[in-house]
Coordinates of N, CA, C and O in Angstrom, one line a residue:
V70 N 0.4 -4.5 -19.0 CA 1.8 -4.9 -19.4 C 2.5 -3.6 -19.9 O 3.6 -3.4 -19.5
C71 N 1.9 -2.8 -20.7 CA 2.5 -1.6 -21.2 C 2.9 -0.6 -20.1 O 3.9 0.0 -20.1
I72 N 2.0 -0.5 -19.1 CA 2.2 0.4 -18.0 C 3.4 0.0 -17.2 O 4.2 0.8 -16.8
D73 N 3.6 -1.3 -17.0 CA 4.7 -1.8 -16.3 C 6.0 -1.4 -17.0 O 7.1 -1.2 -16.4
N74 N 6.0 -1.3 -18.3 CA 7.2 -1.0 -19.0 C 7.7 0.4 -18.7 O 8.9 0.6 -18.6
I75 N 6.8 1.4 -18.5 CA 7.3 2.7 -18.1 C 8.0 2.7 -16.7 O 8.9 3.4 -16.5
Y76 N 7.5 1.8 -15.8 CA 8.1 1.7 -14.5 C 9.5 1.1 -14.7 O 10.4 1.5 -14.0
V77 N 9.7 0.1 -15.5 CA 11.0 -0.5 -15.8 C 11.9 0.6 -16.3 O 13.1 0.8 -15.9
F78 N 11.4 1.4 -17.3 CA 12.2 2.5 -17.9 C 12.6 3.5 -16.8 O 13.8 3.9 -16.8
I79 N 11.7 3.9 -16.0 CA 12.0 4.9 -15.0 C 13.0 4.4 -14.0 O 14.0 5.0 -13.6
E80 N 12.8 3.1 -13.5 CA 13.7 2.5 -12.6 C 15.1 2.4 -13.2 O 16.1 2.6 -12.6
F81 N 15.1 1.9 -14.5 CA 16.4 1.7 -15.2 C 17.2 3.1 -15.3 O 18.4 3.1 -15.0
F82 N 16.5 4.1 -15.7 CA 17.2 5.4 -15.9 C 17.4 6.2 -14.6 O 18.4 6.9 -14.5
F83 N 16.5 6.1 -13.7 CA 16.5 7.1 -12.6 C 16.6 6.4 -11.2 O 16.8 7.0 -10.2
G84 N 16.5 5.1 -11.2 CA 16.6 4.3 -10.0 C 15.4 4.6 -9.1 O 15.5 4.3 -7.9
I85 N 14.3 5.0 -9.7 CA 13.1 5.3 -8.9 C 12.2 4.1 -9.1 O 11.8 3.8 -10.2
K86 N 11.8 3.5 -8.0 CA 10.9 2.3 -8.1 C 9.5 2.7 -8.0 O 9.2 3.8 -7.4
K87 N 8.6 1.9 -8.5 CA 7.2 2.1 -8.4 C 6.8 2.3 -6.9 O 7.2 1.5 -6.1
G88 N 6.1 3.4 -6.6 CA 5.7 3.6 -5.2 C 6.6 4.6 -4.5 O 6.2 5.1 -3.5
D89 N 7.8 4.8 -5.0 CA 8.7 5.8 -4.4 C 8.1 7.2 -4.6 O 7.5 7.5 -5.6
S90 N 8.3 8.1 -3.6 CA 7.9 9.4 -3.8 C 9.1 10.3 -4.1 O 10.1 10.2 -3.5
V91 N 8.9 11.1 -5.1 CA 10.0 12.1 -5.5 C 9.3 13.4 -6.0 O 8.2 13.4 -6.4
S92 N 10.1 14.4 -5.8 CA 9.5 15.7 -6.3 C 9.7 15.8 -7.8 O 10.6 15.2 -8.4
C93 N 8.9 16.6 -8.4 CA 9.0 16.9 -9.8 C 10.4 17.5 -10.2 O 10.9 17.2 -11.2
I94 N 10.9 18.3 -9.3 CA 12.2 19.0 -9.5 C 13.3 17.9 -9.6 O 14.1 18.0 -10.5
T95 N 13.3 17.0 -8.7 CA 14.3 15.9 -8.7 C 14.2 15.1 -10.0 O 15.2 14.8 -10.6
F96 N 13.0 14.7 -10.3 CA 12.8 13.9 -11.5 C 13.2 14.7 -12.7 O 13.9 14.1 -13.6
E97 N 12.9 15.9 -12.8 CA 13.2 16.7 -14.0 C 14.8 16.9 -14.1 O 15.3 16.7 -15.2
K98 N 15.4 17.1 -13.0 CA 16.9 17.2 -12.9 C 17.5 15.9 -13.4 O 18.4 15.9 -14.2
E99 N 17.0 14.7 -12.9 CA 17.5 13.4 -13.3 C 17.3 13.2 -14.8 O 18.2 12.7 -15.5
F100 N 16.1 13.6 -15.3 CA 15.8 13.4 -16.7 C 16.8 14.2 -17.6 O 17.3 13.7 -18.5
T101 N 17.0 15.4 -17.2 CA 17.9 16.3 -18.0 C 19.3 15.7 -18.0 O 20.0 15.7 -19.1
E102 N 19.8 15.1 -16.9 CA 21.1 14.5 -16.9 C 21.2 13.3 -17.8 O 22.3 12.9 -18.2
H103 N 20.1 12.6 -18.0 CA 20.1 11.3 -18.7 C 19.5 11.4 -20.1 O 19.5 10.4 -20.8
E104 N 19.0 12.5 -20.6 CA 18.1 12.5 -21.7 C 18.8 12.1 -23.0 O 18.1 11.7 -24.0
F105 N 20.1 12.1 -23.1 CA 20.8 11.7 -24.3 C 21.4 10.3 -24.3 O 22.1 9.9 -25.2
E106 N 21.2 9.6 -23.2 CA 21.7 8.3 -23.1 C 20.7 7.3 -23.4 O 19.8 7.0 -22.6
Y107 N 20.7 6.7 -24.6 CA 19.8 5.7 -25.0 C 20.5 4.4 -25.1 O 20.6 3.8 -26.1
V108 N 20.9 3.9 -23.9 CA 21.5 2.6 -23.8 C 20.6 1.8 -23.0 O 20.4 2.0 -21.8
F109 N 20.0 0.8 -23.6 CA 19.0 -0.1 -22.9 C 19.6 -1.4 -22.6 O 20.3 -2.0 -23.4
S110 N 19.2 -2.0 -21.5 CA 19.6 -3.3 -21.1 C 19.0 -4.3 -22.0 O 18.0 -4.0 -22.7
D111 N 19.6 -5.5 -22.0 CA 19.0 -6.6 -22.8 C 17.6 -6.9 -22.3 O 16.7 -7.2 -23.1
E112 N 17.4 -6.7 -21.0 CA 16.0 -7.0 -20.4 C 15.0 -6.0 -21.0 O 13.9 -6.4 -21.4
M113 N 15.4 -4.7 -21.1 CA 14.5 -3.7 -21.7 C 14.2 -4.1 -23.2 O 13.0 -4.0 -23.6
K114 N 15.2 -4.4 -23.9 CA 15.0 -4.8 -25.3 C 14.1 -6.0 -25.4 O 13.3 -6.1 -26.3
N115 N 14.3 -7.0 -24.6 CA 13.5 -8.2 -24.6 C 12.0 -7.9 -24.3 O 11.1 -8.4 -24.9
I116 N 11.8 -7.0 -23.3 CA 10.4 -6.6 -23.0 C 9.8 -5.9 -24.2 O 8.6 -6.2 -24.5
Y117 N 10.5 -5.0 -24.7 CA 10.0 -4.3 -25.9 C 9.7 -5.3 -27.1 O 8.6 -5.2 -27.6
E118 N 10.6 -6.2 -27.3 CA 10.4 -7.1 -28.4 C 9.2 -8.0 -28.2 O 8.4 -8.2 -29.0
K119 N 9.1 -8.5 -26.9 CA 8.0 -9.4 -26.6 C 6.6 -8.6 -26.7 O 5.7 -9.1 -27.3
D120 N 6.6 -7.4 -26.1 CA 5.3 -6.7 -26.2 C 4.9 -6.3 -27.6 O 3.8 -6.4 -28.0
T121 N 5.9 -5.7 -28.3 CA 5.6 -5.3 -29.7 C 5.3 -6.4 -30.6 O 4.4 -6.3 -31.4
S122 N 6.0 -7.5 -30.5 CA 5.7 -8.7 -31.3 C 4.2 -9.2 -31.0 O 3.5 -9.5 -31.9
K123 N 3.9 -9.2 -29.7 CA 2.5 -9.6 -29.3 C 1.5 -8.6 -29.9 O 0.5 -9.1 -30.4
H124 N 1.8 -7.4 -29.9 CA 0.8 -6.4 -30.5 C 0.7 -6.6 -32.0 O -0.4 -6.5 -32.5
I125 N 1.8 -6.8 -32.7 CA 1.8 -7.0 -34.1 C 1.0 -8.3 -34.5 O 0.2 -8.3 -35.4
K126 N 1.2 -9.3 -33.7 CA 0.5 -10.6 -34.0 C -1.0 -10.4 -33.8 O -1.8 -10.9 -34.5
S127 N -1.3 -9.6 -32.7 CA -2.7 -9.3 -32.4 C -3.4 -8.5 -33.6 O -4.5 -8.8 -34.0
I128 N -2.6 -7.5 -34.1 CA -3.1 -6.7 -35.2 C -3.4 -7.6 -36.4 O -4.5 -7.5 -37.0
N129 N -2.4 -8.4 -36.7 CA -2.6 -9.3 -37.9 C -3.8 -10.2 -37.7 O -4.6 -10.4 -38.6
S130 N -3.9 -10.8 -36.5 CA -5.0 -11.7 -36.2 C -6.4 -11.0 -36.4 O -7.3 -11.5 -37.0
K131 N -6.4 -9.7 -35.9 CA -7.7 -9.0 -36.0 C -8.0 -8.6 -37.4 O -9.1 -8.6 -37.8
L132 N -7.0 -8.3 -38.2 CA -7.2 -8.0 -39.6 C -7.7 -9.2 -40.4 O -8.5 -9.1 -41.3
I133 N -7.1 -10.4 -40.1 CA -7.6 -11.6 -40.7 C -9.0 -11.9 -40.4 O -9.9 -12.2 -41.2
K134 N -9.4 -11.7 -39.1 CA -10.8 -11.9 -38.7 C -11.7 -10.9 -39.4 O -12.8 -11.3 -39.7
L135 N -11.2 -9.7 -39.5 CA -12.0 -8.7 -40.2 C -12.2 -9.1 -41.7 O -13.3 -9.0 -42.2
R136 N -11.1 -9.6 -42.3 CA -11.2 -10.0 -43.7 C -12.3 -11.1 -43.8 O -13.1 -11.2 -44.8
D137 N -12.3 -12.0 -42.9 CA -13.2 -13.2 -42.9 C -14.6 -12.8 -42.3 O -15.4 -13.7 -42.2
K138 N -14.8 -11.5 -42.0 CA -16.0 -11.0 -41.5 C -16.5 -11.7 -40.2 O -17.7 -11.9 -40.0
K139 N -15.5 -12.0 -39.4 CA -15.9 -12.7 -38.1 C -16.0 -11.7 -36.9 O -16.3 -12.1 -35.8
V140 N -15.6 -10.4 -37.2 CA -15.7 -9.4 -36.2 C -16.3 -8.1 -36.8 O -16.3 -7.9 -38.0
S141 N -16.7 -7.2 -35.9 CA -17.2 -5.9 -36.4 C -16.1 -5.0 -36.8 O -15.0 -4.9 -36.1
L142 N -16.3 -4.2 -37.8 CA -15.3 -3.3 -38.3 C -15.0 -2.2 -37.2 O -13.8 -2.0 -36.9
E143 N -16.0 -1.6 -36.6 CA -15.8 -0.5 -35.7 C -14.9 -1.0 -34.5 O -14.0 -0.3 -34.1
D144 N -15.3 -2.1 -33.9 CA -14.6 -2.6 -32.7 C -13.2 -3.0 -33.0 O -12.3 -2.7 -32.3
T145 N -13.0 -3.6 -34.2 CA -11.7 -4.1 -34.6 C -10.8 -2.9 -34.8 O -9.6 -2.9 -34.4
I146 N -11.3 -1.9 -35.5 CA -10.4 -0.7 -35.8 C -10.1 0.0 -34.5 O -8.9 0.4 -34.4
E147 N -11.0 0.0 -33.6 CA -10.7 0.6 -32.3 C -9.6 -0.1 -31.6 O -8.6 0.5 -31.0
D148 N -9.7 -1.4 -31.6 CA -8.6 -2.3 -31.0 C -7.3 -2.1 -31.6 O -6.2 -2.0 -31.0
I149 N -7.3 -2.1 -32.9 CA -6.0 -1.9 -33.7 C -5.4 -0.6 -33.4 O -4.2 -0.4 -33.2
Y150 N -6.2 0.5 -33.3 CA -5.7 1.8 -33.0 C -5.0 1.8 -31.7 O -3.9 2.3 -31.5
A151 N -5.6 1.2 -30.7 CA -5.0 1.1 -29.3 C -3.6 0.4 -29.4 O -2.7 0.8 -28.7
L152 N -3.6 -0.7 -30.1 CA -2.3 -1.5 -30.3 C -1.2 -0.7 -31.0 O -0.1 -0.7 -30.5
I153 N -1.6 0.0 -32.0 CA -0.7 0.8 -32.8 C -0.2 2.0 -31.9 O 1.0 2.3 -31.9
H154 N -1.1 2.5 -31.1 CA -0.7 3.6 -30.1 C 0.3 3.1 -29.1 O 1.3 3.8 -28.8
S155 N 0.2 1.9 -28.6 CA 1.1 1.3 -27.7 C 2.5 1.1 -28.4 O 3.5 1.4 -27.8
I156 N 2.5 0.6 -29.6 CA 3.7 0.4 -30.3 C 4.4 1.7 -30.5 O 5.6 1.8 -30.4
K157 N 3.7 2.7 -30.9 CA 4.3 4.1 -31.1 C 4.9 4.6 -29.8 O 6.1 5.0 -29.9
G158 N 4.2 4.5 -28.7 CA 4.8 5.0 -27.5 C 6.0 4.2 -27.0 O 7.0 4.8 -26.6
D159 N 5.9 2.9 -27.0 CA 7.0 2.0 -26.6 C 8.2 2.2 -27.5 O 9.4 2.3 -27.0
S160 N 8.0 2.4 -28.8 CA 9.1 2.6 -29.8 C 9.8 3.9 -29.6 O 11.0 4.1 -29.7
S161 N 9.0 4.9 -29.3 CA 9.5 6.3 -29.0 C 10.4 6.2 -27.7 O 11.5 6.8 -27.7
I162 N 9.9 5.6 -26.7 CA 10.7 5.5 -25.5 C 12.0 4.8 -25.7 O 13.1 5.2 -25.2
M163 N 12.0 3.8 -26.6 CA 13.2 3.0 -26.9 C 14.2 3.8 -27.9 O 15.3 3.4 -28.1
G164 N 13.6 4.9 -28.4 CA 14.4 5.6 -29.4 C 14.4 5.0 -30.8 O 15.2 5.4 -31.7
F165 N 13.4 4.2 -31.1 CA 13.3 3.5 -32.4 C 12.4 4.4 -33.3 O 11.2 4.2 -33.4
I166 N 13.0 5.5 -33.8 CA 12.3 6.5 -34.5 C 11.5 6.0 -35.7 O 10.3 6.4 -35.9
L167 N 12.1 5.2 -36.5 CA 11.4 4.7 -37.7 C 10.1 3.9 -37.4 O 9.1 4.1 -38.0
V168 N 10.2 3.1 -36.3 CA 9.0 2.3 -35.9 C 8.0 3.3 -35.4 O 6.8 3.2 -35.7
S169 N 8.4 4.2 -34.6 CA 7.5 5.2 -34.0 C 6.8 6.0 -35.0 O 5.6 6.3 -35.0
E170 N 7.6 6.5 -36.0 CA 7.0 7.3 -37.1 C 6.0 6.5 -38.0 O 4.9 7.0 -38.3
L171 N 6.3 5.3 -38.3 CA 5.4 4.5 -39.1 C 4.1 4.2 -38.2 O 3.0 4.3 -38.8
A172 N 4.3 3.9 -37.0 CA 3.1 3.7 -36.1 C 2.3 5.0 -36.0 O 1.0 4.9 -36.1
N173 N 2.9 6.1 -36.0 CA 2.2 7.4 -36.0 C 1.4 7.5 -37.3 O 0.2 8.0 -37.3
E174 N 2.0 7.2 -38.4 CA 1.3 7.3 -39.7 C 0.1 6.4 -39.7 O -1.0 6.7 -40.2
L175 N 0.3 5.2 -39.2 CA -0.9 4.3 -39.1 C -2.0 4.8 -38.2 O -3.1 4.6 -38.5
E176 N -1.6 5.4 -37.1 CA -2.5 6.0 -36.2 C -3.4 7.1 -36.9 O -4.6 7.1 -36.8
V177 N -2.7 7.9 -37.7 CA -3.4 9.0 -38.4 C -4.4 8.3 -39.5 O -5.5 8.7 -39.6
Y178 N -3.9 7.3 -40.2 CA -4.7 6.6 -41.2 C -5.9 6.0 -40.5 O -7.1 6.2 -41.0
I179 N -5.7 5.3 -39.4 CA -6.8 4.7 -38.7 C -7.8 5.7 -38.1 O -9.0 5.5 -38.2
S180 N -7.3 6.8 -37.7 CA -8.1 7.9 -37.1 C -9.0 8.4 -38.2 O -10.2 8.7 -37.9
K181 N -8.5 8.6 -39.4 CA -9.4 9.0 -40.5 C -10.4 8.0 -40.8 O -11.6 8.3 -41.1
L182 N -10.0 6.7 -40.8 CA -11.0 5.6 -41.1 C -12.1 5.6 -40.0 O -13.3 5.4 -40.3
Q183 N -11.7 5.9 -38.8 CA -12.7 5.9 -37.7 C -13.8 7.0 -37.9 O -14.9 6.9 -37.4
K184 N -13.4 8.0 -38.6 CA -14.4 9.1 -38.8 C -15.3 8.8 -40.0 O -16.3 9.4 -40.2
D185 N -14.9 7.9 -40.8 CA -15.7 7.5 -42.0 C -15.5 6.0 -42.3 O -14.7 5.7 -43.2
F186 N -16.2 5.2 -41.6 CA -16.0 3.7 -41.8 C -16.5 3.3 -43.2 O -16.1 2.2 -43.6
S187 N -17.3 4.1 -43.8 CA -17.7 3.7 -45.2 C -16.6 3.7 -46.2 O -16.7 3.1 -47.3
S188 N -15.4 4.3 -45.8 CA -14.3 4.3 -46.8 C -13.5 3.0 -46.7 O -12.6 2.8 -47.5
Y189 N -13.9 2.1 -45.8 CA -13.2 0.9 -45.6 C -13.5 0.0 -46.8 O -14.6 -0.2 -47.3
N190 N -12.4 -0.7 -47.4 CA -12.6 -1.7 -48.4 C -11.4 -2.6 -48.4 O -10.6 -2.6 -47.5
S191 N -11.4 -3.5 -49.4 CA -10.3 -4.5 -49.4 C -8.9 -3.9 -49.5 O -7.9 -4.4 -49.0
N192 N -8.8 -2.8 -50.2 CA -7.5 -2.1 -50.3 C -7.1 -1.6 -48.9 O -5.9 -1.5 -48.6
T193 N -8.0 -1.2 -48.1 CA -7.7 -0.7 -46.7 C -7.1 -1.9 -46.0 O -6.0 -1.7 -45.3
L194 N -7.7 -3.0 -46.1 CA -7.2 -4.2 -45.4 C -5.8 -4.6 -45.9 O -4.8 -4.8 -45.1
D195 N -5.6 -4.6 -47.2 CA -4.2 -4.9 -47.8 C -3.2 -3.9 -47.3 O -2.1 -4.2 -46.9
F196 N -3.6 -2.6 -47.3 CA -2.7 -1.5 -46.8 C -2.3 -1.8 -45.4 O -1.1 -1.7 -45.1
L197 N -3.2 -2.1 -44.5 CA -2.9 -2.3 -43.1 C -2.1 -3.5 -42.9 O -1.1 -3.5 -42.1
L198 N -2.3 -4.6 -43.6 CA -1.5 -5.8 -43.5 C -0.1 -5.5 -43.9 O 0.9 -6.0 -43.3
K199 N 0.1 -4.8 -45.1 CA 1.4 -4.5 -45.6 C 2.2 -3.6 -44.6 O 3.4 -3.9 -44.3
K200 N 1.5 -2.6 -44.1 CA 2.2 -1.7 -43.2 C 2.5 -2.4 -41.9 O 3.6 -2.1 -41.3
T201 N 1.7 -3.3 -41.4 CA 2.0 -4.0 -40.2 C 3.2 -4.9 -40.4 O 4.1 -5.0 -39.5
N202 N 3.3 -5.5 -41.5 CA 4.5 -6.3 -41.9 C 5.8 -5.4 -41.9 O 6.8 -5.8 -41.4
I203 N 5.7 -4.2 -42.4 CA 6.8 -3.3 -42.5 C 7.2 -2.9 -41.0 O 8.3 -2.8 -40.7
L204 N 6.1 -2.7 -40.2 CA 6.4 -2.3 -38.8 C 7.2 -3.4 -38.1 O 8.1 -3.1 -37.4
K205 N 6.8 -4.7 -38.4 CA 7.5 -5.8 -37.7 C 9.0 -5.8 -38.2 O 9.9 -6.0 -37.4
T206 N 9.2 -5.6 -39.5 CA 10.6 -5.6 -40.0 C 11.4 -4.5 -39.4 O 12.5 -4.7 -39.0
L207 N 10.8 -3.3 -39.3 CA 11.5 -2.2 -38.7 C 11.8 -2.4 -37.2 O 12.9 -2.0 -36.7
M208 N 10.9 -3.1 -36.5 CA 11.1 -3.4 -35.1 C 12.4 -4.3 -35.0 O 13.2 -4.0 -34.2
Y209 N 12.4 -5.4 -35.8 CA 13.6 -6.3 -35.7 C 14.8 -5.6 -36.1 O 15.9 -5.8 -35.5
K210 N 14.8 -4.7 -37.1 CA 15.9 -4.0 -37.6 C 16.4 -3.1 -36.5 O 17.6 -3.0 -36.2
S211 N 15.5 -2.4 -35.8 CA 15.9 -1.5 -34.7 C 16.5 -2.2 -33.6 O 17.4 -1.7 -32.9
L212 N 16.1 -3.5 -33.4 CA 16.7 -4.3 -32.3 C 18.1 -4.9 -32.8 O 18.7 -5.7 -32.0
G213 N 18.4 -4.7 -34.0 CA 19.7 -5.3 -34.6 C 19.5 -6.7 -35.0 O 20.5 -7.4 -35.1
K214 N 18.3 -7.1 -35.3 CA 18.0 -8.5 -35.6 C 17.5 -8.8 -37.0 O 17.0 -9.8 -37.3
G215 N 17.7 -7.8 -37.9 CA 17.2 -8.0 -39.3 C 17.7 -7.0 -40.2 O 18.3 -6.0 -39.8
K216 N 17.5 -7.2 -41.5 CA 17.8 -6.2 -42.5 C 16.6 -5.7 -43.2 O 15.6 -6.4 -43.3
I217 N 16.7 -4.5 -43.6 CA 15.6 -3.9 -44.3 C 15.8 -4.0 -45.8 O 16.9 -3.9 -46.3

């Protein structure tokens, strides 16, 4: 699903469809001409909202299962890292800098945790739940659907 979003992005901005062949020079020229235009269609915003909401729900679900000790710490943290990474990338493409920056902070935090799983405790879980909630709030605010 996330990979398809980049194809929608490229088609929207450059008119290049998946499977079209273009030279790097043409693509670079087109990108330079459009790099400051961050006007996204409602379809793009809806795709972003749907995917990001799904990722956030999945993160929350995984954290609750982790709290209830229904899943392994290592696998769950790996999954959450991948979801956060997707949110960061999608938010960056959309120009939602606050969402992207918070996702990046979470990525760094989780990366440190992955190096030392023994540092995990209930405060870690609370921290991740709170930050994920803030991420959701920032996402809706970025879409013009909420207040911070």
